[in-house]
PDB file of C-alpha atoms in Angstrom:
ATOM      1  CA  MET A   1     -19.496  25.806 -61.949  1.00 54.00           C
ATOM      2  CA  LYS A   2     -21.623  23.132 -60.299  1.00 55.00           C
ATOM      3  CA  ASP A   3     -20.198  20.433 -62.573  1.00 59.00           C
ATOM      4  CA  MET A   4     -16.690  21.574 -61.643  1.00 62.00           C
ATOM      5  CA  LEU A   5     -17.479  21.310 -57.936  1.00 54.00           C
ATOM      6  CA  GLU A   6     -18.974  17.834 -58.407  1.00 61.00           C
ATOM      7  CA  ASN A   7     -15.850  16.728 -60.319  1.00 67.00           C
ATOM      8  CA  TYR A   8     -13.757  18.183 -57.502  1.00 64.00           C
ATOM      9  CA  VAL A   9     -15.627  16.047 -54.965  1.00 69.00           C
ATOM     10  CA  LEU A  10     -15.254  12.937 -57.148  1.00 77.00           C
ATOM     11  CA  GLY A  11     -11.522  13.600 -57.458  1.00 77.00           C
ATOM     12  CA  ALA A  12     -11.280  13.879 -53.686  1.00 77.00           C
ATOM     13  CA  LEU A  13     -13.061  10.533 -53.301  1.00 81.00           C
ATOM     14  CA  ALA A  14     -10.626   8.970 -55.772  1.00 82.00           C
ATOM     15  CA  CYS A  15      -7.706  10.279 -53.667  1.00 81.00           C
ATOM     16  CA  ILE A  16      -9.252   8.782 -50.534  1.00 84.00           C
ATOM     17  CA  VAL A  17      -9.775   5.386 -52.173  1.00 87.00           C
ATOM     18  CA  MET A  18      -6.240   5.337 -53.596  1.00 84.00           C
ATOM     19  CA  GLY A  19      -4.777   6.467 -50.277  1.00 85.00           C
ATOM     20  CA  ILE A  20      -6.594   3.762 -48.304  1.00 89.00           C
ATOM     21  CA  ALA A  21      -5.537   1.170 -50.889  1.00 85.00           C
ATOM     22  CA  LEU A  22      -1.882   2.172 -50.484  1.00 82.00           C
ATOM     23  CA  ILE A  23      -2.156   2.077 -46.688  1.00 87.00           C
ATOM     24  CA  VAL A  24      -3.722  -1.395 -46.742  1.00 87.00           C
ATOM     25  CA  ASN A  25      -1.342  -2.685 -49.440  1.00 84.00           C
ATOM     26  CA  PRO A  26       1.638  -0.353 -50.080  1.00 83.00           C
ATOM     27  CA  HIS A  27       2.789  -2.526 -52.984  1.00 80.00           C
ATOM     28  CA  ILE A  28      -0.507  -2.542 -54.884  1.00 82.00           C
ATOM     29  CA  ILE A  29       0.684  -0.236 -57.683  1.00 80.00           C
ATOM     30  CA  THR A  30       3.927  -2.113 -58.324  1.00 81.00           C
ATOM     31  CA  ASP A  31       2.081  -5.439 -58.086  1.00 84.00           C
ATOM     32  CA  ILE A  32      -0.335  -4.320 -60.790  1.00 86.00           C
ATOM     33  CA  LEU A  33       2.484  -3.041 -63.007  1.00 84.00           C
ATOM     34  CA  ASN A  34       4.491  -6.210 -62.419  1.00 87.00           C
ATOM     35  CA  THR A  35       1.500  -8.397 -63.336  1.00 89.00           C
ATOM     36  CA  ALA A  36       0.836  -6.302 -66.445  1.00 90.00           C
ATOM     37  CA  VAL A  37       4.448  -6.656 -67.601  1.00 90.00           C
ATOM     38  CA  GLY A  38       4.286 -10.420 -67.017  1.00 91.00           C
ATOM     39  CA  VAL A  39       1.055 -10.743 -69.013  1.00 93.00           C
ATOM     40  CA  ILE A  40       2.470  -8.670 -71.891  1.00 93.00           C
ATOM     41  CA  LEU A  41       5.602 -10.836 -72.066  1.00 92.00           C
ATOM     42  CA  ILE A  42       3.550 -14.033 -71.985  1.00 93.00           C
ATOM     43  CA  VAL A  43       1.139 -12.863 -74.702  1.00 94.00           C
ATOM     44  CA  TRP A  44       4.020 -11.641 -76.889  1.00 93.00           C
ATOM     45  CA  ALA A  45       5.844 -14.972 -76.489  1.00 92.00           C
ATOM     46  CA  VAL A  46       2.739 -17.067 -77.204  1.00 92.00           C
ATOM     47  CA  MET A  47       2.041 -15.059 -80.352  1.00 91.00           C
ATOM     48  CA  GLY A  48       5.623 -15.641 -81.492  1.00 88.00           C
ATOM     49  CA  ILE A  49       5.346 -19.373 -80.842  1.00 88.00           C
ATOM     50  CA  LEU A  50       2.061 -19.541 -82.745  1.00 88.00           C
ATOM     51  CA  ARG A  51       3.644 -17.689 -85.674  1.00 85.00           C
ATOM     52  CA  PHE A  52       6.479 -20.233 -85.663  1.00 84.00           C
ATOM     53  CA  ILE A  53       4.029 -23.152 -85.649  1.00 84.00           C
ATOM     54  CA  ALA A  54       1.957 -21.598 -88.445  1.00 83.00           C
ATOM     55  CA  ALA A  55       5.105 -21.057 -90.536  1.00 80.00           C
ATOM     56  CA  ARG A  56       6.153 -24.663 -90.023  1.00 77.00           C
ATOM     57  CA  VAL A  57       2.688 -25.916 -90.995  1.00 78.00           C
ATOM     58  CA  ARG A  58       2.790 -23.845 -94.188  1.00 76.00           C
ATOM     59  CA  GLU A  59       6.415 -24.958 -94.716  1.00 70.00           C
ATOM     60  CA  ASP A  60       7.375 -21.492 -95.950  1.00 65.00           C
ATOM     61  CA  GLY A  61      10.509 -21.291 -93.802  1.00 59.00           C
ATOM     62  CA  GLY A  62       9.536 -17.879 -92.456  1.00 58.00           C
ATOM     63  CA  SER A  63      10.619 -18.614 -88.876  1.00 63.00           C
ATOM     64  CA  SER A  64      13.809 -20.191 -87.594  1.00 73.00           C
ATOM     65  CA  VAL A  65      14.396 -22.408 -84.585  1.00 77.00           C
ATOM     66  CA  PHE A  66      16.251 -19.511 -82.973  1.00 80.00           C
ATOM     67  CA  SER A  67      13.057 -17.439 -82.979  1.00 81.00           C
ATOM     68  CA  LEU A  68      11.240 -20.293 -81.250  1.00 83.00           C
ATOM     69  CA  PHE A  69      14.032 -20.540 -78.687  1.00 89.00           C
ATOM     70  CA  GLY A  70      13.876 -16.796 -78.079  1.00 88.00           C
ATOM     71  CA  ASN A  71      10.107 -16.860 -77.625  1.00 88.00           C
ATOM     72  CA  LEU A  72      10.378 -19.767 -75.185  1.00 91.00           C
ATOM     73  CA  ILE A  73      12.864 -17.755 -73.114  1.00 92.00           C
ATOM     74  CA  LEU A  74      10.519 -14.765 -73.291  1.00 91.00           C
ATOM     75  CA  LEU A  75       7.632 -16.976 -72.177  1.00 92.00           C
ATOM     76  CA  ALA A  76       9.633 -18.286 -69.224  1.00 93.00           C
ATOM     77  CA  ALA A  77      10.588 -14.729 -68.288  1.00 91.00           C
ATOM     78  CA  GLY A  78       6.957 -13.627 -68.497  1.00 90.00           C
ATOM     79  CA  VAL A  79       5.785 -16.470 -66.268  1.00 92.00           C
ATOM     80  CA  TYR A  80       8.560 -15.717 -63.774  1.00 90.00           C
ATOM     81  CA  VAL A  81       7.676 -12.018 -63.659  1.00 88.00           C
ATOM     82  CA  PHE A  82       3.969 -12.842 -63.350  1.00 88.00           C
ATOM     83  CA  ILE A  83       4.541 -15.205 -60.423  1.00 88.00           C
ATOM     84  CA  ASN A  84       7.035 -12.953 -58.605  1.00 85.00           C
ATOM     85  CA  THR A  85       4.848  -9.887 -58.149  1.00 77.00           C
ATOM     86  CA  ASP A  86       7.562  -7.903 -56.349  1.00 78.00           C
ATOM     87  CA  LEU A  87      10.274  -8.497 -58.954  1.00 81.00           C
ATOM     88  CA  LEU A  88       9.793  -5.228 -60.832  1.00 79.00           C
ATOM     89  CA  GLU A  89       9.703  -3.288 -57.572  1.00 80.00           C
ATOM     90  CA  LYS A  90      12.959  -4.879 -56.409  1.00 83.00           C
ATOM     91  CA  ILE A  91      14.698  -4.138 -59.711  1.00 84.00           C
ATOM     92  CA  VAL A  92      13.616  -0.486 -59.728  1.00 80.00           C
ATOM     93  CA  MET A  93      14.487   0.055 -56.066  1.00 84.00           C
ATOM     94  CA  PHE A  94      17.835  -1.736 -56.426  1.00 86.00           C
ATOM     95  CA  ALA A  95      18.707   0.460 -59.400  1.00 87.00           C
ATOM     96  CA  LEU A  96      17.769   3.550 -57.376  1.00 85.00           C
ATOM     97  CA  GLY A  97      19.832   2.404 -54.399  1.00 88.00           C
ATOM     98  CA  PHE A  98      22.827   1.605 -56.590  1.00 90.00           C
ATOM     99  CA  TYR A  99      22.569   5.039 -58.194  1.00 89.00           C
ATOM    100  CA  LEU A 100      22.510   6.735 -54.793  1.00 87.00           C
ATOM    101  CA  LEU A 101      25.553   4.732 -53.695  1.00 89.00           C
ATOM    102  CA  CYS A 102      27.447   5.686 -56.834  1.00 89.00           C
ATOM    103  CA  SER A 103      26.465   9.293 -56.233  1.00 86.00           C
ATOM    104  CA  GLY A 104      27.176   9.423 -52.502  1.00 86.00           C
ATOM    105  CA  ILE A 105      30.525   7.637 -52.214  1.00 89.00           C
ATOM    106  CA  PRO A 106      32.446   9.941 -54.609  1.00 88.00           C
ATOM    107  CA  LYS A 107      30.975  12.943 -52.808  1.00 86.00           C
ATOM    108  CA  ILE A 108      32.316  11.647 -49.493  1.00 86.00           C
ATOM    109  CA  ILE A 109      35.771  11.526 -51.044  1.00 87.00           C
ATOM    110  CA  THR A 110      35.238  15.023 -52.441  1.00 85.00           C
ATOM    111  CA  ALA A 111      34.190  16.281 -49.002  1.00 83.00           C
ATOM    112  CA  PHE A 112      37.492  15.130 -47.478  1.00 84.00           C
ATOM    113  CA  LYS A 113      39.351  16.820 -50.309  1.00 81.00           C
ATOM    114  CA  ILE A 114      37.474  20.025 -49.518  1.00 81.00           C
ATOM    115  CA  LYS A 115      38.569  19.677 -45.875  1.00 79.00           C
ATOM    116  CA  SER A 116      42.209  20.128 -46.800  1.00 77.00           C
ATOM    117  CA  ALA A 117      41.471  23.227 -48.879  1.00 75.00           C
ATOM    118  CA  ALA A 118      38.629  24.793 -46.853  1.00 74.00           C
ATOM    119  CA  PRO A 119      38.410  23.358 -43.314  1.00 75.00           C
ATOM    120  CA  ASP A 120      35.247  25.336 -42.522  1.00 77.00           C
ATOM    121  CA  ARG A 121      33.247  24.215 -45.575  1.00 79.00           C
ATOM    122  CA  TRP A 122      33.502  20.444 -45.687  1.00 80.00           C
ATOM    123  CA  ILE A 123      31.021  19.411 -42.988  1.00 84.00           C
ATOM    124  CA  LEU A 124      27.810  20.075 -44.952  1.00 83.00           C
ATOM    125  CA  PRO A 125      28.976  18.220 -48.116  1.00 83.00           C
ATOM    126  CA  LEU A 126      30.106  15.321 -45.921  1.00 85.00           C
ATOM    127  CA  VAL A 127      26.767  15.092 -44.098  1.00 88.00           C
ATOM    128  CA  THR A 128      24.683  15.228 -47.280  1.00 88.00           C
ATOM    129  CA  SER A 129      26.874  12.664 -49.028  1.00 88.00           C
ATOM    130  CA  LEU A 130      26.720  10.339 -45.996  1.00 90.00           C
ATOM    131  CA  ILE A 131      22.922  10.574 -45.954  1.00 90.00           C
ATOM    132  CA  THR A 132      22.803   9.805 -49.680  1.00 88.00           C
ATOM    133  CA  THR A 133      25.131   6.828 -49.277  1.00 90.00           C
ATOM    134  CA  LEU A 134      23.338   5.396 -46.250  1.00 91.00           C
ATOM    135  CA  PHE A 135      19.948   5.775 -47.906  1.00 87.00           C
ATOM    136  CA  GLY A 136      21.283   4.081 -51.033  1.00 88.00           C
ATOM    137  CA  ALA A 137      22.676   1.176 -48.989  1.00 90.00           C
ATOM    138  CA  LEU A 138      19.362   0.831 -47.159  1.00 88.00           C
ATOM    139  CA  ILE A 139      17.468   0.640 -50.442  1.00 85.00           C
ATOM    140  CA  VAL A 140      19.882  -1.919 -51.890  1.00 86.00           C
ATOM    141  CA  PHE A 141      19.647  -4.258 -48.890  1.00 87.00           C
ATOM    142  CA  ALA A 142      15.933  -3.743 -48.116  1.00 84.00           C
ATOM    143  CA  PRO A 143      14.248  -2.495 -51.289  1.00 82.00           C
ATOM    144  CA  THR A 144      10.694  -3.663 -50.598  1.00 77.00           C
ATOM    145  CA  LYS A 145      10.650  -2.343 -47.014  1.00 80.00           C
ATOM    146  CA  VAL A 146      11.793   1.102 -48.095  1.00 80.00           C
ATOM    147  CA  SER A 147       9.327   1.285 -50.978  1.00 79.00           C
ATOM    148  CA  GLY A 148       6.556  -0.071 -48.753  1.00 82.00           C
ATOM    149  CA  THR A 149       7.174   2.576 -46.115  1.00 83.00           C
ATOM    150  CA  PHE A 150       7.346   5.298 -48.762  1.00 82.00           C
ATOM    151  CA  MET A 151       4.103   4.216 -50.414  1.00 82.00           C
ATOM    152  CA  THR A 152       2.379   4.002 -47.022  1.00 85.00           C
ATOM    153  CA  VAL A 153       3.366   7.615 -46.356  1.00 86.00           C
ATOM    154  CA  VAL A 154       2.041   8.550 -49.804  1.00 83.00           C
ATOM    155  CA  GLY A 155      -1.190   6.725 -48.975  1.00 85.00           C
ATOM    156  CA  VAL A 156      -1.606   8.657 -45.727  1.00 88.00           C
ATOM    157  CA  ILE A 157      -0.962  11.953 -47.536  1.00 86.00           C
ATOM    158  CA  LEU A 158      -3.474  11.086 -50.278  1.00 82.00           C
ATOM    159  CA  THR A 159      -6.095  10.061 -47.724  1.00 86.00           C
ATOM    160  CA  VAL A 160      -5.713  13.220 -45.631  1.00 86.00           C
ATOM    161  CA  ALA A 161      -5.672  15.449 -48.722  1.00 83.00           C
ATOM    162  CA  GLY A 162      -8.676  13.632 -50.172  1.00 81.00           C
ATOM    163  CA  ILE A 163     -10.715  14.012 -46.969  1.00 84.00           C
ATOM    164  CA  SER A 164      -9.825  17.698 -46.754  1.00 79.00           C
ATOM    165  CA  ASN A 165     -10.719  18.278 -50.414  1.00 75.00           C
ATOM    166  CA  PHE A 166     -13.936  16.296 -50.061  1.00 76.00           C
ATOM    167  CA  ILE A 167     -15.081  18.382 -47.086  1.00 78.00           C
ATOM    168  CA  SER A 168     -14.254  21.671 -48.800  1.00 73.00           C
ATOM    169  CA  GLY A 169     -15.769  20.548 -52.105  1.00 68.00           C
ATOM    170  CA  PHE A 170     -18.930  19.248 -50.435  1.00 67.00           C
ATOM    171  CA  SER A 171     -19.303  22.476 -48.450  1.00 70.00           C
ATOM    172  CA  ALA A 172     -18.811  24.554 -51.597  1.00 67.00           C
ATOM    173  CA  THR A 173     -21.420  22.471 -53.432  1.00 67.00           C
ATOM    174  CA  ARG A 174     -23.938  22.974 -50.634  1.00 66.00           C
ATOM    175  CA  ALA A 175     -23.247  26.720 -50.591  1.00 66.00           C
ATOM    176  CA  TYR A 176     -23.722  26.846 -54.358  1.00 64.00           C
ATOM    177  CA  ASP A 177     -27.034  24.993 -54.134  1.00 65.00           C
ATOM    178  CA  ASN A 178     -28.289  27.313 -51.387  1.00 68.00           C
ATOM    179  CA  LEU A 179     -27.328  30.403 -53.378  1.00 65.00           C
ATOM    180  CA  GLU A 180     -28.962  28.973 -56.475  1.00 62.00           C
ATOM    181  CA  LYS A 181     -32.193  28.466 -54.520  1.00 63.00           C
ATOM    182  CA  GLU A 182     -31.953  32.037 -53.209  1.00 63.00           C
ATOM    183  CA  VAL A 183     -31.630  33.353 -56.756  1.00 60.00           C
ATOM    184  CA  ARG A 184     -34.563  31.277 -57.981  1.00 61.00           C
ATOM    185  CA  TYR A 185     -36.660  32.504 -55.040  1.00 57.00           C
ATOM    186  CA  SER A 186     -35.694  36.146 -55.529  1.00 58.00           C
ATOM    187  CA  LYS A 187     -36.733  36.118 -59.205  1.00 54.00           C
ATOM    188  CA  GLY A 188     -40.408  36.012 -58.261  1.00 51.00           C
ATOM    189  CA  ARG A 189     -40.224  38.888 -55.779  1.00 48.00           C
ATOM    190  CA  GLY A 190     -39.140  41.822 -57.932  1.00 44.00           C
ATOM    191  CA  ARG A 191     -35.822  43.665 -57.894  1.00 45.00           C
ATOM    192  CA  ASP A 192     -35.370  44.871 -54.338  1.00 45.00           C
ATOM    193  CA  THR A 193     -31.999  45.173 -52.562  1.00 44.00           C
ATOM    194  CA  LYS A 194     -31.898  41.510 -51.600  1.00 46.00           C
ATOM    195  CA  ASP A 195     -32.624  40.431 -55.144  1.00 46.00           C
ATOM    196  CA  THR A 196     -29.817  42.575 -56.562  1.00 47.00           C
ATOM    197  CA  THR A 197     -27.368  41.147 -54.035  1.00 50.00           C
ATOM    198  CA  ALA A 198     -28.427  37.618 -54.880  1.00 49.00           C
ATOM    199  CA  GLU A 199     -28.053  38.264 -58.600  1.00 48.00           C
ATOM    200  CA  ASP A 200     -24.621  39.773 -58.099  1.00 50.00           C
ATOM    201  CA  LYS A 201     -23.561  36.631 -56.236  1.00 49.00           C
ATOM    202  CA  ALA A 202     -25.098  34.495 -58.959  1.00 50.00           C
ATOM    203  CA  ILE A 203     -23.179  36.296 -61.699  1.00 49.00           C
ATOM    204  CA  ALA A 204     -19.978  35.899 -59.705  1.00 48.00           C
ATOM    205  CA  ILE A 205     -20.309  32.093 -59.695  1.00 48.00           C
ATOM    206  CA  ASP A 206     -21.905  31.697 -63.128  1.00 51.00           C
ATOM    207  CA  ILE A 207     -25.512  30.974 -62.133  1.00 49.00           C
ATOM    208  CA  ASP A 208     -27.891  31.850 -64.958  1.00 50.00           C
ATOM    209  CA  VAL A 209     -30.408  34.214 -63.333  1.00 45.00           C
ATOM    210  CA  ASP A 210     -32.680  34.090 -66.372  1.00 48.00           C
ATOM    211  CA  ASP A 211     -33.409  30.358 -66.128  1.00 47.00           C
TER     212      ASP A 211
END
């Protein structure tokens, strides 16, 4: 029980740290992922180039010039991704925005078709489809700003939740420690009413009264 409470407090601290990190730098997660992808591409390309060189040295004809050309392109792509830390974020957000546009625009057309058949039921579909389309357009034209704002909000939520969980977890840990001391103290005094109550509480939260 005590270990669980301590892990709960540590988890809350992790939420606070992650939340503050996202508030300070909303793009930290995508930057790390982008850098990791760039490093993987570079390492993969370098290994391919080294295999080509080794094959040429051995003169076994195991690698063609086309493989070298492909690895050089992969190396250039890896370096480009590594340098442009927001590239992956832009690609993902652009894809999301394009998807929302492709989803919203047909629904706007459908809403106007509904108007002719059911004049009292077309407003809600039109509003929701307009929101989807406008949000998609906003993401397409300003992908990093939208993602940055979103991640900042996530950071605030994580920070607030982490602080709340830390306070509750810390309070629960203190209460557990106090009850554990009460049980230890009551063991040397015989089994009066207070002792029985303390032992009942101990059993309820898994304190070993026989320690």
